[in-house]
Coordinates of C-alpha atoms in Angstrom, one line a residue:
X1 CA -131.0 -102.7 100.5
X2 CA -130.6 -100.6 97.2
X3 CA -133.6 -98.7 98.1
X4 CA -132.3 -97.6 101.4
X5 CA -129.0 -96.4 99.9
X6 CA -130.6 -94.9 96.7
X7 CA -130.1 -91.2 96.6
X8 CA -133.5 -90.6 95.5
X9 CA -135.1 -92.5 98.5
X10 CA -138.6 -91.9 99.7
X11 CA -139.0 -88.3 101.5
X12 CA -140.5 -90.4 104.7
X13 CA -136.9 -91.9 105.1
X14 CA -135.0 -88.9 105.0
X15 CA -133.8 -86.4 107.3
X16 CA -134.2 -82.7 106.7
X17 CA -131.3 -80.3 106.9
X18 CA -131.5 -79.0 110.7
X19 CA -133.7 -82.2 112.0
X20 CA -132.1 -84.5 114.5
X21 CA -133.2 -87.9 115.5
X22 CA -134.1 -88.8 118.9
X23 CA -131.2 -91.4 119.0
X24 CA -128.9 -88.3 118.6
X25 CA -130.4 -86.0 121.3
X26 CA -130.6 -89.0 123.7
X27 CA -126.7 -89.2 123.3
X28 CA -126.5 -85.6 124.6
X29 CA -126.2 -84.4 128.0
X30 CA -129.5 -84.1 129.2
X31 CA -128.4 -80.7 130.9
X32 CA -127.4 -79.3 127.5
X33 CA -130.9 -79.6 125.8
X34 CA -133.7 -77.1 126.0
X35 CA -136.9 -78.9 124.5
X36 CA -139.4 -76.8 122.9
X37 CA -143.1 -77.8 122.0
X38 CA -144.5 -76.0 119.1
X39 CA -148.0 -77.2 119.7
X40 CA -150.8 -75.4 120.8
X41 CA -151.0 -74.7 124.6
X42 CA -154.1 -77.2 125.0
X43 CA -152.3 -80.0 123.5
X44 CA -148.9 -79.3 125.1
X45 CA -151.1 -79.5 128.5
X46 CA -152.3 -83.1 127.4
X47 CA -148.7 -84.4 127.5
X48 CA -145.1 -83.3 126.4
X49 CA -141.7 -84.2 126.6
X50 CA -140.4 -83.7 130.2
X51 CA -139.1 -80.4 131.0
X52 CA -140.1 -78.9 127.4
X53 CA -141.4 -75.2 127.3
X54 CA -144.5 -74.7 125.5
X55 CA -143.7 -72.1 122.5
X56 CA -146.6 -71.8 119.7
X57 CA -146.2 -69.2 117.2
X58 CA -149.8 -68.5 117.6
X59 CA -149.2 -67.4 121.2
X60 CA -145.3 -66.3 120.7
X61 CA -145.7 -63.2 122.5
X62 CA -147.2 -64.6 125.6
X63 CA -145.0 -67.8 125.7
X64 CA -141.5 -66.4 124.8
X65 CA -140.3 -64.8 127.8
X66 CA -140.7 -68.0 129.6
X67 CA -138.3 -69.7 127.1
X68 CA -135.9 -66.6 127.4
X69 CA -135.8 -67.0 131.1
X70 CA -134.6 -70.8 130.9
X71 CA -132.4 -70.5 127.6
X72 CA -128.5 -70.1 127.8
X73 CA -125.9 -69.9 124.9
X74 CA -124.5 -73.2 125.7
X75 CA -128.2 -75.2 125.4
X76 CA -128.9 -76.9 122.1
X77 CA -132.6 -76.2 121.4
X78 CA -134.8 -79.2 120.1
X79 CA -138.2 -77.9 118.7
X80 CA -140.7 -80.5 118.1
X81 CA -144.8 -80.8 117.0
X82 CA -147.0 -83.5 116.3
X83 CA -144.9 -85.8 113.8
X84 CA -143.7 -85.9 110.1
X85 CA -146.5 -83.6 108.7
X86 CA -146.4 -80.9 111.2
X87 CA -144.7 -77.9 110.2
X88 CA -145.1 -75.9 113.4
X89 CA -141.8 -76.9 114.6
X90 CA -140.0 -75.7 111.6
X91 CA -141.6 -72.4 111.8
X92 CA -140.9 -72.0 115.6
X93 CA -137.2 -72.9 114.9
X94 CA -136.8 -70.3 112.3
X95 CA -138.4 -67.8 114.5
X96 CA -135.9 -68.9 117.4
X97 CA -133.1 -68.2 114.9
X98 CA -134.0 -65.1 113.1
X99 CA -136.0 -63.1 115.9
X100 CA -134.0 -64.2 118.7
X101 CA -130.5 -65.0 117.2
X102 CA -130.2 -68.5 118.6
X103 CA -127.9 -70.8 116.6
X104 CA -128.0 -74.4 117.9
X105 CA -131.5 -75.0 117.1
X106 CA -132.9 -78.5 115.6
X107 CA -136.2 -79.8 114.7
X108 CA -136.9 -83.4 115.9
X109 CA -137.3 -85.9 113.3
X110 CA -140.8 -87.5 113.9
X111 CA -141.6 -85.0 116.8
X112 CA -144.2 -86.0 119.7
X113 CA -145.1 -89.1 117.7
X114 CA -141.2 -90.3 117.9
X115 CA -141.0 -89.6 121.4
X116 CA -144.3 -91.6 122.3
X117 CA -142.9 -94.5 120.4
X118 CA -140.0 -94.7 122.1
X119 CA -141.4 -93.7 125.7
X120 CA -145.0 -94.9 125.5
X121 CA -145.4 -94.4 129.1
X122 CA -145.2 -90.8 128.0
X123 CA -148.9 -90.6 127.3
X124 CA -151.6 -88.7 125.5

């Protein structure tokens, strides 16, 4: 118990600033969330969160317009990639904020791996 409460607990047990847990997102009304998958298009095609839009940094210019067509200022944008070690979601989230001016952008803690653990029928 003391390890869990310790201010210097292991990094794998912490949420970084700007991250959000799957449980938190699940509590939000579905219509208020825009999922962004920051993985490469060929990986996205193999499986992704329902209704997610693909927006990978490597192909940003060809994908950003599709995201802009569905985005609304009242939406909470949740970006994800493979899991804890994947930095693509942070990179895309930063670009959404800096280049497009999105304000409510979060990174899903645990990414696609967290989703698959919660919803194993999602596949891949």
